Short mmCIF file of C-alpha atoms in Angstrom, two decimals:
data_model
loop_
_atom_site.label_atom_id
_atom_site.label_comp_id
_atom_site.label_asym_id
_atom_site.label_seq_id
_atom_site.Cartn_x
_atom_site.Cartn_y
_atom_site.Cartn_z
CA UNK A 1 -19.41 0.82 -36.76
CA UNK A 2 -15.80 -1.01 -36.29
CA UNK A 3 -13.25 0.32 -34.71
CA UNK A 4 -10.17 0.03 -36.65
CA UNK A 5 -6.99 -1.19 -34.38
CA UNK A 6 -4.65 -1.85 -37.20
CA UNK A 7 -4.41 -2.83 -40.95
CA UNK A 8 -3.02 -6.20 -42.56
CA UNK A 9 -1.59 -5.48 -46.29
CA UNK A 10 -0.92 -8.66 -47.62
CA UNK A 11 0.66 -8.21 -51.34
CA UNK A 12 1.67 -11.34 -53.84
CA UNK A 13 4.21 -10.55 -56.53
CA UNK A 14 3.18 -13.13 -58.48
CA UNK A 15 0.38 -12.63 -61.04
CA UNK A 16 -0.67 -16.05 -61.32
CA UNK A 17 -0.72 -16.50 -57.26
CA UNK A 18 -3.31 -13.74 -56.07
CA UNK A 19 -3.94 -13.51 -52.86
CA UNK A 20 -6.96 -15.08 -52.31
CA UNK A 21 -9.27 -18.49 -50.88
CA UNK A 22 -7.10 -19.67 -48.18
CA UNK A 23 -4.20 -18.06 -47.73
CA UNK A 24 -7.45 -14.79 -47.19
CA UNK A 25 -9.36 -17.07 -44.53
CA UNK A 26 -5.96 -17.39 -42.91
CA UNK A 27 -4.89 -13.71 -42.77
CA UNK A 28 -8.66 -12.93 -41.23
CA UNK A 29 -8.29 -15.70 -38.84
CA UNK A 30 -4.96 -14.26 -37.69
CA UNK A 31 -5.73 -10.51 -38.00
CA UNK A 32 -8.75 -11.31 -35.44
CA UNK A 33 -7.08 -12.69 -32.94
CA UNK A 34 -4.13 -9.63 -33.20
CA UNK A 35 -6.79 -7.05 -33.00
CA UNK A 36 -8.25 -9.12 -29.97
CA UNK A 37 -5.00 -8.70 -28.30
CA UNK A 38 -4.46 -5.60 -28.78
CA UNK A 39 -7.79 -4.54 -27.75
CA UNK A 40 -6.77 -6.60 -24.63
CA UNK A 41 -3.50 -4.47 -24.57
CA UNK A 42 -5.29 -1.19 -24.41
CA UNK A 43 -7.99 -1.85 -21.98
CA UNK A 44 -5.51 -3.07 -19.25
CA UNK A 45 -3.02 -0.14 -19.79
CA UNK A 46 -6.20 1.91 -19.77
CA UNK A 47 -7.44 0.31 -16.12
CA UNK A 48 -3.84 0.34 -14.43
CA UNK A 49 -3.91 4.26 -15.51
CA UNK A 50 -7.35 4.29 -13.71
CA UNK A 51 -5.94 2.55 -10.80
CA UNK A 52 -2.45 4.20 -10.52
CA UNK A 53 -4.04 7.15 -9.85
CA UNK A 54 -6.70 6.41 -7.75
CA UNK A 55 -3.86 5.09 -5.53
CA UNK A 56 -1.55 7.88 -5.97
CA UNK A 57 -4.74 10.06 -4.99
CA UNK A 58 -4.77 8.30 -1.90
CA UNK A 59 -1.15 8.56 -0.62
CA UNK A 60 -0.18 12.39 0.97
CA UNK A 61 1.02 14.39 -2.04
CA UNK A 62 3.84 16.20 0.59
CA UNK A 63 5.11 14.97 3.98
CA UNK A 64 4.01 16.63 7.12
CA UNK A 65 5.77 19.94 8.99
CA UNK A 66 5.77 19.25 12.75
CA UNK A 67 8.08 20.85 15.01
CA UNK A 68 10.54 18.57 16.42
CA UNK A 69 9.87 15.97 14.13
CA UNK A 70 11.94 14.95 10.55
CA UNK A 71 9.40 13.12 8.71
CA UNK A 72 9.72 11.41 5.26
CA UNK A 73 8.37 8.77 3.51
CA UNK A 74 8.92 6.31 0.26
CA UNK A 75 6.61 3.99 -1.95
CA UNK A 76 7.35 2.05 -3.80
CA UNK A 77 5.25 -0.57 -5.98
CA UNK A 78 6.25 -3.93 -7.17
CA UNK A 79 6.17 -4.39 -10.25
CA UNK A 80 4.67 -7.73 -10.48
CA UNK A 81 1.80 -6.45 -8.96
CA UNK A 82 -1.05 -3.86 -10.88
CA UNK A 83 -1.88 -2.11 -7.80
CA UNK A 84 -0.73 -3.14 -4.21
CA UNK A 85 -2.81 -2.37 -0.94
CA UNK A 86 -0.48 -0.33 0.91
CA UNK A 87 -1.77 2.85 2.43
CA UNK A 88 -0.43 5.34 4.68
CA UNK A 89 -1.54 8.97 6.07
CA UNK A 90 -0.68 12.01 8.66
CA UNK A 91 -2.54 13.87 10.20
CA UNK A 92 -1.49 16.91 12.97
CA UNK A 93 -3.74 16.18 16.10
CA UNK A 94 -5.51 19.37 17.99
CA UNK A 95 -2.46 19.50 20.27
CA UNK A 96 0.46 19.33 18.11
CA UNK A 97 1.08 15.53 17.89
CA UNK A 98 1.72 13.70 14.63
CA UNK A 99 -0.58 10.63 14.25
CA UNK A 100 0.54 8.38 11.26
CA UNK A 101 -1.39 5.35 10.49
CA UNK A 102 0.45 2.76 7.46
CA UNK A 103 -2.00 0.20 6.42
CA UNK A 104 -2.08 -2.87 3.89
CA UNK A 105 -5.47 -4.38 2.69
CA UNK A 106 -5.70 -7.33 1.06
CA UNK A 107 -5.86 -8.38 -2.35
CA UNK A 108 -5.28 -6.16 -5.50
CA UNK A 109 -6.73 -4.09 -8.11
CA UNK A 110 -9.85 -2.65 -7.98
CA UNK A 111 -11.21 -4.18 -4.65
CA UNK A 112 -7.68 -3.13 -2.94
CA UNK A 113 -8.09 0.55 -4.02
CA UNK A 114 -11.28 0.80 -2.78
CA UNK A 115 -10.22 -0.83 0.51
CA UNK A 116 -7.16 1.82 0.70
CA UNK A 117 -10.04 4.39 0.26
CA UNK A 118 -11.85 2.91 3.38
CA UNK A 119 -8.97 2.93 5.51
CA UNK A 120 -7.61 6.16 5.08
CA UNK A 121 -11.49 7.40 5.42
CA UNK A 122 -11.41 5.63 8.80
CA UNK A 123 -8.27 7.25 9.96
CA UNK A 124 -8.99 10.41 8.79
CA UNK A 125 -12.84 10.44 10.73
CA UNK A 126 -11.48 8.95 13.71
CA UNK A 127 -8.02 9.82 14.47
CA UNK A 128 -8.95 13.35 16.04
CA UNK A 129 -12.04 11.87 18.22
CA UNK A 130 -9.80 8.64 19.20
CA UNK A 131 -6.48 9.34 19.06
CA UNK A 132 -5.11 7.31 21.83
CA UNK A 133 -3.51 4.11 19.83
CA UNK A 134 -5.50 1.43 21.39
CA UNK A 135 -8.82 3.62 21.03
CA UNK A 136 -8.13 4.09 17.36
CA UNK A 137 -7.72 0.63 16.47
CA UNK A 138 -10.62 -0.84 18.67
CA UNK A 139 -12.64 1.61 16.53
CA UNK A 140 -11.40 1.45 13.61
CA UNK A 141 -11.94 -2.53 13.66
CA UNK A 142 -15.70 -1.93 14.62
CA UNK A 143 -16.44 -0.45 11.40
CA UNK A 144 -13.93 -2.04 8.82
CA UNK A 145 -15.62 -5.56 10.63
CA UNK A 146 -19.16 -4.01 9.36
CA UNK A 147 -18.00 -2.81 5.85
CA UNK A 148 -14.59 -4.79 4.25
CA UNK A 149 -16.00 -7.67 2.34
CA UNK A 150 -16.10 -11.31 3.81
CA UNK A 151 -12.53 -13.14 3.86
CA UNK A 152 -10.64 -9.66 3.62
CA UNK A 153 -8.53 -7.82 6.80
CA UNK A 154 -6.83 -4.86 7.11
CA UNK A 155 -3.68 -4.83 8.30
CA UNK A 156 -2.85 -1.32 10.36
CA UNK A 157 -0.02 0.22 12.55
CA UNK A 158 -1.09 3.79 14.24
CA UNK A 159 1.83 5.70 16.32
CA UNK A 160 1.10 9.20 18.09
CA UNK A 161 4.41 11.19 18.25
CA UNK A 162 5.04 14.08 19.97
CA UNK A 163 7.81 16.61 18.20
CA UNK A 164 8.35 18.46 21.09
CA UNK A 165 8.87 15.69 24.25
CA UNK A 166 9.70 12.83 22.02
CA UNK A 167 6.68 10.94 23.68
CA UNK A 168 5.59 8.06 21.18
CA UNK A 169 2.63 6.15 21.50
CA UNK A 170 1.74 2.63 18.62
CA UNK A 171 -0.65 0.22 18.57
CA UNK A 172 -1.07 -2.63 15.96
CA UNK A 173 -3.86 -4.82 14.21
CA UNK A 174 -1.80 -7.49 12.55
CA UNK A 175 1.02 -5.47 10.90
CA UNK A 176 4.87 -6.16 11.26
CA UNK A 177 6.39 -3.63 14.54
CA UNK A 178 8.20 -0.78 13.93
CA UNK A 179 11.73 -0.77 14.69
CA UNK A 180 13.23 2.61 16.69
CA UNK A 181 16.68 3.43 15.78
CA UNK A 182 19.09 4.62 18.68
CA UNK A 183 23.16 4.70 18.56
CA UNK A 184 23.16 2.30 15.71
CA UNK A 185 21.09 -0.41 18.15
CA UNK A 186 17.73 -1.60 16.03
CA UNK A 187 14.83 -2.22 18.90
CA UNK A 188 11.50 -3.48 17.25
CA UNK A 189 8.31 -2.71 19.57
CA UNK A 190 6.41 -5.17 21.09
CA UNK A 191 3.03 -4.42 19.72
CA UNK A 192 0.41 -6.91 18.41
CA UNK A 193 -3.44 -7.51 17.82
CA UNK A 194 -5.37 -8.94 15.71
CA UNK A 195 -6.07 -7.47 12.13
CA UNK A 196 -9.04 -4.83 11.31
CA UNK A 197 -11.79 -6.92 9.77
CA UNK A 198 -11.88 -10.47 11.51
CA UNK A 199 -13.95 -9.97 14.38
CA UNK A 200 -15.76 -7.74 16.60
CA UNK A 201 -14.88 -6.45 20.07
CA UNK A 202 -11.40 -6.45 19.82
CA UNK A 203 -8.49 -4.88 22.02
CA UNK A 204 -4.81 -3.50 21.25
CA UNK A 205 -2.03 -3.41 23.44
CA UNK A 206 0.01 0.42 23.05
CA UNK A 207 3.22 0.91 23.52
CA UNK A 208 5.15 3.85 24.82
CA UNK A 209 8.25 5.44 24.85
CA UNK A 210 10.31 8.63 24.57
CA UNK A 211 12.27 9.59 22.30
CA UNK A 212 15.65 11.27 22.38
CA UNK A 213 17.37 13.42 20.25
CA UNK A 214 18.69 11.80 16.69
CA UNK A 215 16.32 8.55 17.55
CA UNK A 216 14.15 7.55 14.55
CA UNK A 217 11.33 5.56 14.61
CA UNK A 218 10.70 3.53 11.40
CA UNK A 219 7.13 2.15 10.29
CA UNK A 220 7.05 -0.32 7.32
CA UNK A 221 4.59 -3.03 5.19
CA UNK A 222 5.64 -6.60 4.98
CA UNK A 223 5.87 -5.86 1.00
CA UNK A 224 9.98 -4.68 2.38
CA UNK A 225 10.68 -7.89 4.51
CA UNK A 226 9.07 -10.13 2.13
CA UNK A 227 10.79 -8.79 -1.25
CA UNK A 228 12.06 -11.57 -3.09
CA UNK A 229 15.61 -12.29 -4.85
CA UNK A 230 15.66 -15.72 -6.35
CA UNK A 231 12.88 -17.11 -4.28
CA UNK A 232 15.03 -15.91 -1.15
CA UNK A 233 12.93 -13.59 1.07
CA UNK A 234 14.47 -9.89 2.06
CA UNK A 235 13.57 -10.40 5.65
CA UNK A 236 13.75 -8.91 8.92
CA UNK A 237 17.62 -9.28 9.78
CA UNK A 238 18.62 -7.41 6.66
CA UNK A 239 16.16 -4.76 7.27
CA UNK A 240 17.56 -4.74 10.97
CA UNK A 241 20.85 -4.41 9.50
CA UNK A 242 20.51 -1.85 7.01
CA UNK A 243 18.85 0.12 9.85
CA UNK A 244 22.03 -0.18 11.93
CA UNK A 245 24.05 0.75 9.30
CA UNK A 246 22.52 3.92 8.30
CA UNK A 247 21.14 4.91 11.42
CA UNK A 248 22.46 8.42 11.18
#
């Protein structure tokens, strides 16, 4: 049986014009095609539902308590896009550190979500065995090389932090540097590798430093620095700048 979308009432007011021959193959023709659409309509709403919240299952529902440490995060998706490939997670180590790992897969949609469902499954089985930066990632890459789909990478940035010493440890495969904040001066880290996915038997560079009291340390995807405004891109020396500005 038919489902019924909507109904058509056409009504002449004219005895001697009924509605009828024509002007009824017409109405058909045109009710089709608006129940088509609308059928349309409902099954994307009904798959970026589905999607929305298989990504929002995905993301940490709270941010982290570690001593020493303010931590807070924001997402935000575009909204030309159905579902972006942006992931990030936290997770306390065995002694006391804060590992945070922010991630961005490629493509969209369906393939993207289940990407961001690989990733954070990779941090979150190998983050406590490898948690030195440069282990992670050399890891991590082994298996996202074995299981991401041909053409596709994962970007990924993993920093170790230490509440308590202000020791901070980062690594990257491919994504854009943090940046640490200190006395209004903007200082973006030196770390870079290839992407997760690409090829096998790969090594990351770590960085290290310490940080002091009212530093902050600021992780990002390059969805922020390439935000567009009239075709001109956000980029890095506004970011820098807004980071300066509001560095308390």
């Amino acid at each position: 049986q038919a489902e019924i979308l909507g109904t058509l009432t056409l009504v002449s007011l004219d005895p001697d014009r009924p509605v009828a021959g024509p002007t009824l193959e017409a109405a058909q023709s045109i009710a089709g095609q608006a129940a088509l659409a609308l059928d349309n309509a409902r099954l994307y709403q009904q798959q970026k539902q589905f999607l929305d919240s298989m990504q929002h299952s995905l993301l940490p529902r709270e941010d982290p308590v570690s001593e020493g440490l303010d931590v807070s995060a924001v997402y935000a998706s575009s909204a030309r896009m159905e579902v972006g490939g942006d992931v990030y997670d936290f997770l306390e180590l065995a002694d006391g550190r804060l590992a945070v790992v922010l991630g961005d897969v490629t493509g969209h949609g369906i393939d993207a979500a289940a990407d961001m469902a690989m990733a954070k499954f990779v941090f979150r089985s190998l983050a406590r065995e490898n948690s030195a930066p440069a282990d992670f990632l050399a890891a991590a890459n082994e298996i996202v090389v074995e299981e991401i789909g041909e053409g596709k990478f994962i970007t990924m940035l993993y920093v170790t932090v230490d509440g308590r010493d202000g020791e901070l440890a980062c690594a990257s495969a491919g994504h854009p540097p943090p940046r640490v904040v200190r006395s209004g001066e903007v200082v973006p880290l030196g770390v870079r590798g290839l992407a997760l996915g690409i090829a096998p038997g790969q090594e990351y560079e770590p960085e290290r430093l310490r940080l002091e009291p009212g530093d902050a340390a600021v992780l990002f995807t390059d969805g922020l620095i390439e935000a567009r405004r009239d075709g001109e891109l956000y980029g890095e020396e506004r970011l820098d700048a807004a980071l300066a500005a509001n560095a308390g």
